[in-house]
Tab-separated table of C-alpha atoms in Angstrom:
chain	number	residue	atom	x	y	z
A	60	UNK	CA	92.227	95.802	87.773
A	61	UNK	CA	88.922	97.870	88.966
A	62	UNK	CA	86.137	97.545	87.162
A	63	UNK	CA	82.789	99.355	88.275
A	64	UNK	CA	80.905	96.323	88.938
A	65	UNK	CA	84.086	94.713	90.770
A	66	UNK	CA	86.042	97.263	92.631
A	67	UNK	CA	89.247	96.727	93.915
A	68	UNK	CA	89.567	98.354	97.710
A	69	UNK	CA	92.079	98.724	100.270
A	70	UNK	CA	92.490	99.268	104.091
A	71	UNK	CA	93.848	101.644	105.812
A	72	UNK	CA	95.444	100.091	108.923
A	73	UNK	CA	96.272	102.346	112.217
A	74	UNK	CA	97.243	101.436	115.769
A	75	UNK	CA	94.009	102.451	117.339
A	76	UNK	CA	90.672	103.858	117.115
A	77	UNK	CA	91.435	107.325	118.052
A	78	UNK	CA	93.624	107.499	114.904
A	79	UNK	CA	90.308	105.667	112.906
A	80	UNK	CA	88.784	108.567	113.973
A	81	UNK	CA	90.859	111.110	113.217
A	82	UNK	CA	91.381	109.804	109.393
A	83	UNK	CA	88.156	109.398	108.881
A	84	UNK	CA	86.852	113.007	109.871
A	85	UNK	CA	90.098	114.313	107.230
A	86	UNK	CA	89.072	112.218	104.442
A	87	UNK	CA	85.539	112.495	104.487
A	88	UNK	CA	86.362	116.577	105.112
A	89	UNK	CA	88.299	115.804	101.280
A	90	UNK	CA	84.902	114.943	100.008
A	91	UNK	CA	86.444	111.064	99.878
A	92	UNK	CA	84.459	107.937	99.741
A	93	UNK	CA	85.212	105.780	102.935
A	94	UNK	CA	83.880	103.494	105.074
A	95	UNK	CA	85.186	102.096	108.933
A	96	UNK	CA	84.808	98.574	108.992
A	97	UNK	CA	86.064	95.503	111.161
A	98	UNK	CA	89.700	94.620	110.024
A	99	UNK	CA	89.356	91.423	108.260
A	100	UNK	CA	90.806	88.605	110.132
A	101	UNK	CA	93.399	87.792	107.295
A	102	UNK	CA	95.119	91.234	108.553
A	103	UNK	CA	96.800	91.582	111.569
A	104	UNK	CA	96.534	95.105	113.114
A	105	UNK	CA	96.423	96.589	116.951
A	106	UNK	CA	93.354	97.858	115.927
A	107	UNK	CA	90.020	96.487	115.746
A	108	UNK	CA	88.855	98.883	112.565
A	109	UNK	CA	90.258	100.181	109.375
A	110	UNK	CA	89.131	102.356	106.865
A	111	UNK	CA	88.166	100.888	103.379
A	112	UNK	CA	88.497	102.496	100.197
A	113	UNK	CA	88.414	101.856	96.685
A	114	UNK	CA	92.009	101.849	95.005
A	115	UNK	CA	91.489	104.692	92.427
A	116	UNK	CA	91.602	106.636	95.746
A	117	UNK	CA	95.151	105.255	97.169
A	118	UNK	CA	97.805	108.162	95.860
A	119	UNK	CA	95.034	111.109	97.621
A	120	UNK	CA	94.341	108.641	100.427
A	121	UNK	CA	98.091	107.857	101.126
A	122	UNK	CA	99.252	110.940	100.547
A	123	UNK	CA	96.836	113.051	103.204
A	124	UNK	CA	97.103	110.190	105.931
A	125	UNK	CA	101.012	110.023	105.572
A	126	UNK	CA	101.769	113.516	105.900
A	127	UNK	CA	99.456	113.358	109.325
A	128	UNK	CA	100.038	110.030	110.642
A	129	UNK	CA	103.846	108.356	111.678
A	130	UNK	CA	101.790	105.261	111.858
A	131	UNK	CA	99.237	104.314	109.162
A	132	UNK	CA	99.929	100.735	106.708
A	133	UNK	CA	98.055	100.099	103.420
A	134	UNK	CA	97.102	96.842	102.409
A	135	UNK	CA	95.149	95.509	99.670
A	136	UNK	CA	92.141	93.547	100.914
């Protein structure tokens, strides 16, 4: 449950930073609140960065990265 002094986020995982890149110029272009950080060692990824956002964004932020990405993974961090 999200809370506004204890937000829930997620990562968005891709398979390199190119494709970090890429998301992030879309999503903050949709007026989204991200951030790039380091992928948190509990996650395995080919990439060294992810993009973090806070759940009550998942449905927008899933839907614009999977129609322009074949390889993008969600996980709750």
């Amino acid at each position: 449950m999200t809370t506004e002094s204890n937000p829930v986020y997620y990562a968005a995982l891709f398979p390199s930073v190119s494709h970090v890149m890429k998301a992030e110029r879309m999503l903050l272009g949709e007026g989204l609140a991200i951030k790039i950080i380091p992928v948190p060692k509990s996650i395995s990824s080919d990439c060294g960065v992810c993009i973090r956002f806070e759940e009550k964004l998942l449905d927008k932020i899933e839907t614009i990265l999977k129609n322009n990405f074949e390889t993008v993974e969600f996980r709750k961090l």
